[in-house]
Coordinates of C-alpha atoms and ligand atoms in Angstrom, one line a residue:
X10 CA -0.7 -54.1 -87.0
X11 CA -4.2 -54.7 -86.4
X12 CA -4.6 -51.5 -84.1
X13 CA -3.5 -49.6 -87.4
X14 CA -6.6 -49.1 -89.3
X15 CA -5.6 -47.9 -93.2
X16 CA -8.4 -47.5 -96.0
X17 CA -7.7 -47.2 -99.3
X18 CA -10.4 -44.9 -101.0
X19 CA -10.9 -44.3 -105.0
X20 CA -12.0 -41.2 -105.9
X21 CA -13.5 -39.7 -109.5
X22 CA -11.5 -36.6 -109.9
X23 CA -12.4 -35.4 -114.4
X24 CA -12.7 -38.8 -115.5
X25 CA -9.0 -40.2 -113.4
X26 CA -9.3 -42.8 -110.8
X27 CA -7.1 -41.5 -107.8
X28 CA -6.0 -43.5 -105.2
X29 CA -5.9 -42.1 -102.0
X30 CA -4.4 -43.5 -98.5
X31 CA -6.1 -42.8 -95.6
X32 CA -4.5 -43.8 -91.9
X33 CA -6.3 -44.0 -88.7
X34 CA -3.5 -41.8 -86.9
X35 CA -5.0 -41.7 -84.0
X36 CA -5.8 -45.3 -83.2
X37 CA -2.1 -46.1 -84.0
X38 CA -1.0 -43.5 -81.8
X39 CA -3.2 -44.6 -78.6
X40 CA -1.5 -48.2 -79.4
X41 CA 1.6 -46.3 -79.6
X42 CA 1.1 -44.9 -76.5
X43 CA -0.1 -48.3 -74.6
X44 CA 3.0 -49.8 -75.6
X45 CA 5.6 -47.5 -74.9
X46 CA 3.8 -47.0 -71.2
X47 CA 3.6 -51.3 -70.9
X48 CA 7.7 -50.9 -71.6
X49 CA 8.7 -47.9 -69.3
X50 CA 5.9 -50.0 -66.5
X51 CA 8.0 -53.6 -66.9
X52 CA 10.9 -51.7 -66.8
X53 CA 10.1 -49.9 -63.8
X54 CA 8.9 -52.9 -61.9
X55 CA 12.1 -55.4 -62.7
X56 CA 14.5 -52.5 -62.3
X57 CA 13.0 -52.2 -58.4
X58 CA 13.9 -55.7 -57.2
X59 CA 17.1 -55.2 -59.0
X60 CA 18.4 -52.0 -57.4
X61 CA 17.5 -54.0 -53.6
X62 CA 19.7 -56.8 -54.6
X63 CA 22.3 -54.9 -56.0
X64 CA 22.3 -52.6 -52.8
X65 CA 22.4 -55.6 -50.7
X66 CA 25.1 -57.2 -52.2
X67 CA 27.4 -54.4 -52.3
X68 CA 26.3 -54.0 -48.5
X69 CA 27.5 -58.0 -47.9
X70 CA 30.6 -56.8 -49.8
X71 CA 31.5 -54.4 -47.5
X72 CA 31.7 -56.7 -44.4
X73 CA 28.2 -57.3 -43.2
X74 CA 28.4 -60.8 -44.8
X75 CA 31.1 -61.5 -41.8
X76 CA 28.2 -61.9 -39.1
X77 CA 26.3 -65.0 -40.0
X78 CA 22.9 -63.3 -38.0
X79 CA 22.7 -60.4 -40.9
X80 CA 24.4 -62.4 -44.0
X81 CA 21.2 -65.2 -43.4
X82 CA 18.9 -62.3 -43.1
X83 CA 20.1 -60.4 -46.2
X84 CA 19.9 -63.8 -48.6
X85 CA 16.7 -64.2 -47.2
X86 CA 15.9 -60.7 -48.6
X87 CA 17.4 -60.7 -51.9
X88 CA 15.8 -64.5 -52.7
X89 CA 12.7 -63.0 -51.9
X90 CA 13.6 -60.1 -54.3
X91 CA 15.0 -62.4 -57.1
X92 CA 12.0 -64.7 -56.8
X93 CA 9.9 -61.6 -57.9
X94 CA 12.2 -60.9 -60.6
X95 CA 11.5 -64.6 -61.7
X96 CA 7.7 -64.6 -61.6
X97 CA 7.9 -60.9 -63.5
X98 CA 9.6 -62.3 -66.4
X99 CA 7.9 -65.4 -66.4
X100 CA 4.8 -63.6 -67.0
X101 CA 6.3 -61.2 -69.7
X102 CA 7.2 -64.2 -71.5
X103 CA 3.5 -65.8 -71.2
X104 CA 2.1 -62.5 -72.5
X105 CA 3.9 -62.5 -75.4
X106 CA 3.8 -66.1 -76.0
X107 CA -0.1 -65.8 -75.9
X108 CA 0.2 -62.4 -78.0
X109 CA 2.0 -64.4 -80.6
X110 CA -0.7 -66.8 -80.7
X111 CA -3.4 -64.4 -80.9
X112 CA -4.7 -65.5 -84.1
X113 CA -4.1 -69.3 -84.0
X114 CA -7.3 -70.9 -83.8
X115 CA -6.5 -73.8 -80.3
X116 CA -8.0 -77.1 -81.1
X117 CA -6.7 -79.9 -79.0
X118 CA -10.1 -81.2 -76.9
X119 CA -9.4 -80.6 -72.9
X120 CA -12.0 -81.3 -70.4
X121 CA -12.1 -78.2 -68.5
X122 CA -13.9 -80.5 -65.5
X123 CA -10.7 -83.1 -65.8
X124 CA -8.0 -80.0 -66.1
X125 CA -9.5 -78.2 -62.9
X126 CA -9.3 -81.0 -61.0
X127 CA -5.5 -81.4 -61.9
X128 CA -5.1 -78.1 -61.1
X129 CA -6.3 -77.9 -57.4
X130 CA -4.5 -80.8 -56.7
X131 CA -1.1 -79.5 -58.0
X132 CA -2.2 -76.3 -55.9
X133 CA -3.0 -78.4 -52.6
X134 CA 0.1 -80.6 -53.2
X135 CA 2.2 -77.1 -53.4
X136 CA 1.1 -76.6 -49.7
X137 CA 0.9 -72.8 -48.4
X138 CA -1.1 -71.4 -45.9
X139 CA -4.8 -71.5 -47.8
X140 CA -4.1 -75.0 -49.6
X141 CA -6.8 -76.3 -47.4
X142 CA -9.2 -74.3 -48.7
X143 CA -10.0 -74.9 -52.4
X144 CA -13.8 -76.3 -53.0
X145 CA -13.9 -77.8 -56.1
X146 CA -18.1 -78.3 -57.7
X147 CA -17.1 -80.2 -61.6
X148 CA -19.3 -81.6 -63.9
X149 CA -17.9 -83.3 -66.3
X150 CA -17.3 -83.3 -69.3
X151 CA -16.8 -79.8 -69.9
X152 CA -15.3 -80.1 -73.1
X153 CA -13.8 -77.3 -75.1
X154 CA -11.2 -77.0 -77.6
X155 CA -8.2 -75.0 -76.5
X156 CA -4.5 -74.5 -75.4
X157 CA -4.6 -77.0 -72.1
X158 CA -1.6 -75.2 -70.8
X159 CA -3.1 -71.7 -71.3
X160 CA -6.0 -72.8 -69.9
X161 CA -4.1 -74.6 -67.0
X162 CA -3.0 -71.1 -66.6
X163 CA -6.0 -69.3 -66.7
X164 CA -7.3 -71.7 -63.7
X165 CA -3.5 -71.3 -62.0
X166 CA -4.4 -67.3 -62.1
X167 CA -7.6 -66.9 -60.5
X168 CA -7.6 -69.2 -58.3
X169 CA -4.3 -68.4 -57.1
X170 CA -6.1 -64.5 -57.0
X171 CA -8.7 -65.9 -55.2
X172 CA -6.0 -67.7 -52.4
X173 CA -4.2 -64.1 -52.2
X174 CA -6.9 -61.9 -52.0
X175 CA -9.5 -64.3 -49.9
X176 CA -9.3 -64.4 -46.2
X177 CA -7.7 -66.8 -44.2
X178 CA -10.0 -69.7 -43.6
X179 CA -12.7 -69.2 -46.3
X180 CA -13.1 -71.1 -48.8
X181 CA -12.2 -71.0 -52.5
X182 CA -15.3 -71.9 -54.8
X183 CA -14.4 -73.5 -58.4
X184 CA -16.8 -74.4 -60.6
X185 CA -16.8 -75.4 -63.9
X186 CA -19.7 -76.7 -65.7
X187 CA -21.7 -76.6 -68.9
X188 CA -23.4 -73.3 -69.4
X189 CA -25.9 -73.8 -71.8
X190 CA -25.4 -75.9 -74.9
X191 CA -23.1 -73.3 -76.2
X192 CA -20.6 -72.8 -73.5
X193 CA -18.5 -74.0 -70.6
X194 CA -18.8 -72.0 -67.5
X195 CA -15.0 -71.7 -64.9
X196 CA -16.3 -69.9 -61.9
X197 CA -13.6 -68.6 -59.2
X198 CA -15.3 -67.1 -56.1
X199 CA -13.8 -66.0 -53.0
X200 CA -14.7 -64.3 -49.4
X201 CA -12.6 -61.4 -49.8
X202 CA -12.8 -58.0 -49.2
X203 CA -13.7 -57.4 -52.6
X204 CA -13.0 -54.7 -55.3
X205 CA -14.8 -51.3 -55.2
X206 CA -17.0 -51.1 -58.5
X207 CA -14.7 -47.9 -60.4
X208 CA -12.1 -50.2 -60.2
X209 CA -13.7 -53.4 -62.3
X210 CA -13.1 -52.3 -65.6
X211 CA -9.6 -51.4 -65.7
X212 CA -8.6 -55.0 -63.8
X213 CA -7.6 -56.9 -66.7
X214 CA -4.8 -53.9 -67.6
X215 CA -1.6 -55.0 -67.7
X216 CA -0.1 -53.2 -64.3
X217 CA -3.7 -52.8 -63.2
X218 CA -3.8 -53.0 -59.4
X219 CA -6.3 -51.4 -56.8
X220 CA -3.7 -51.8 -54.0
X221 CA 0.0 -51.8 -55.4
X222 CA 1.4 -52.6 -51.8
X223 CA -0.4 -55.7 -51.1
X224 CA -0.4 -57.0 -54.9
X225 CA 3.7 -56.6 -53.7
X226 CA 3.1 -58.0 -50.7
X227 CA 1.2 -61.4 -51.5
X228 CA 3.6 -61.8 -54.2
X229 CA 1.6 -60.1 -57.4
X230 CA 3.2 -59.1 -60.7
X231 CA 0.2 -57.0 -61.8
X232 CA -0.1 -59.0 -65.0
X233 CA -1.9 -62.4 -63.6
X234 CA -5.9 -60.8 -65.2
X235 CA -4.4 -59.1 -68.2
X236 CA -3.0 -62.7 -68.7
X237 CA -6.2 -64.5 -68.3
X238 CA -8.5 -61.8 -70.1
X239 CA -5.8 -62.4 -73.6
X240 CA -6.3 -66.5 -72.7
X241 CA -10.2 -66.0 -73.1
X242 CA -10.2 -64.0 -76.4
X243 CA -7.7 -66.7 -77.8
X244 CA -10.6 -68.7 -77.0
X245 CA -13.2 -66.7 -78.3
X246 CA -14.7 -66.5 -75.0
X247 CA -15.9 -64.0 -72.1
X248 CA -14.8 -62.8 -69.0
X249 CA -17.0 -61.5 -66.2
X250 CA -16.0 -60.3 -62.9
X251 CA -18.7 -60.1 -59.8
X252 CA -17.8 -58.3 -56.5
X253 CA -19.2 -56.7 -53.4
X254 CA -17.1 -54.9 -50.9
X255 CA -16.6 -57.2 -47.8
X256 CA -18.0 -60.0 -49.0
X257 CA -16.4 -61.5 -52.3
X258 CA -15.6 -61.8 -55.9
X259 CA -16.5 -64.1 -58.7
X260 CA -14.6 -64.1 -61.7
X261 CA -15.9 -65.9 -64.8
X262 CA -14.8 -67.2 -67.6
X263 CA -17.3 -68.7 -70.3
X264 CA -15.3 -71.0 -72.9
X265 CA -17.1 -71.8 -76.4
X266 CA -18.1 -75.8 -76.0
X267 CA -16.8 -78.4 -78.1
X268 CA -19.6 -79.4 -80.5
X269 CA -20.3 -82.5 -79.4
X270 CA -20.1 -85.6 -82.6
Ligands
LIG303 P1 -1.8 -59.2 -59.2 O1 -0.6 -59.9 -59.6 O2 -1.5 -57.8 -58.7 O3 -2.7 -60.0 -58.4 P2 -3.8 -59.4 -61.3 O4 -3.7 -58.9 -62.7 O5 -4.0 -60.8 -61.1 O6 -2.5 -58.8 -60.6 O7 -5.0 -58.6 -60.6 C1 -5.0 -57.2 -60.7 C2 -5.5 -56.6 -59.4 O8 -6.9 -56.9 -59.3 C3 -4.9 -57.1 -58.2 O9 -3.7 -56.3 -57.8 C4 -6.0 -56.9 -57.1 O10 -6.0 -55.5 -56.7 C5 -7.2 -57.1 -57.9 N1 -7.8 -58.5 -57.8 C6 -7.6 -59.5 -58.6 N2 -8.3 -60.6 -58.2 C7 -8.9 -60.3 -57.0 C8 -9.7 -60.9 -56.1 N3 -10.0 -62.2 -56.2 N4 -10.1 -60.2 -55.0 C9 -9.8 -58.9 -54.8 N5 -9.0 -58.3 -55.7 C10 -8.5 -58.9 -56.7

């Protein structure tokens, strides 16, 4: 794989070429170890939902499903509880998709100003309590040459980020614009509380989260920025992330621009 380095040396030993094989053990071992931890991680986090539902099914097995009251409140619970299941391995699946991918160069044109407008509508039409609140500053064209539904996905991730982790009421800033000749700027700001500075450059970690219970709680798999940061590299581009403590985040992404004909 590309994490396992091997170099291939000659060497002069009394007038015999030799050829000797060198391997980078330690750099396939620290890739060894990052995927054995993703699988016990994934595991961990779908077999959690799974033991609830199971418990509450044997639970409505042994007679609590008689009492309406309790049987609506338990399928209440384990929707909730499959539903996070769902969005788990839907997420698995677009990592490894994107994985896959890695080194097919995307080249379909998408207007980034076009796609982000499609996006916040889809995401006000879906309703919810902060639909109100996207802000949407385009200039178009913002043309680059990508994967439009990775990149629909890389919009769908941090702005839905920003709706979860914004507060009530605030608004949710997206801009996307040219950034020079060069690029295409997506900008993704929100009023939240923000993410403490030690935290920043472990974010886009697959599992990454600075507060596991609410990530739970607002409906998180832990795998929304790891996502988006494998998106950007796809695209040869850049991620930034911005953020002060009670006041907000920015996350960027900088796309390389179509060259124009
Ligand atoms: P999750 O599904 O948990 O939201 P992500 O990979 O999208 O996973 O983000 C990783 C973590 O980064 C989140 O759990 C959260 O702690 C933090 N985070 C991401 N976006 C924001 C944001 N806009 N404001 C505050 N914290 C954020």
């Amino acid at each position: 794989g590309a994490r396992d380095q091997h170099w291939a040396m000659r060497v002069k030993t009394a007038g015999e070429h030799r050829l000797i094989h060198l391997s980078d053990r330690t750099a396939s071992a620290a890739a060894d170890r990052i995927r054995v931890d993703f699988v016990a991680n994934a595991s961990h986090e779908l077999r959690t939902p799974l033991a609830s539902l199971l418990g509450f099914i044997e639970t409505l097995r042994e007679g609590a499903g008689e009492e309406p009251a309790i049987r609506d409140r338990f399928l209440g619970v384990m929707n909730d509880e499959a539903r996070r299941m769902e969005r788990l391995v839907g997420d698995l699946m677009s990592l490894s998709r994107i994985e896959a991918e890695k080194f097919r160069i995307p080249e379909t044109p998408v207007d980034l100003a076009h796609l982000g407008r499609d996006v916040c509508r889809e995401l006000s039409a879906a309703g919810g309590p902060r639909a109100a609140d996207l802000t949407l500053d385009v200039t178009e064209p913002a043309q680059v040459l990508g994967d439009r539904i990775q990149l629909s996905q890389l919009l769908h991730n941090l702005i839905g980020n920003a709706m979860k982790y914004g507060r009530a009421g605030t608004p949710v800033t997206i801009t996307v614009a040219p950034d020079g000749e060069a690029m295409v700027r997506i900008a993704v700001a929100d009023q939240g509380d923000g993410i403490p500075p030690e935290h920043l450059p472990r974010l886009t970690e697959r599992f990454y989260r600075v507060d596991p219970g609410r990530s739970r709680a607002v409906g998180g798999t832990g795998l929304g920025l790891a996502i988006v940061k494998h998106i950007v590299e796809r695209h040869r581009g850049r991620l930034r992330i911005d953020s002060a403590v009670g006041e907000g985040t920015t996350v960027t992404a900088l796309i390389p621009a179509a060259v124009r004909p």
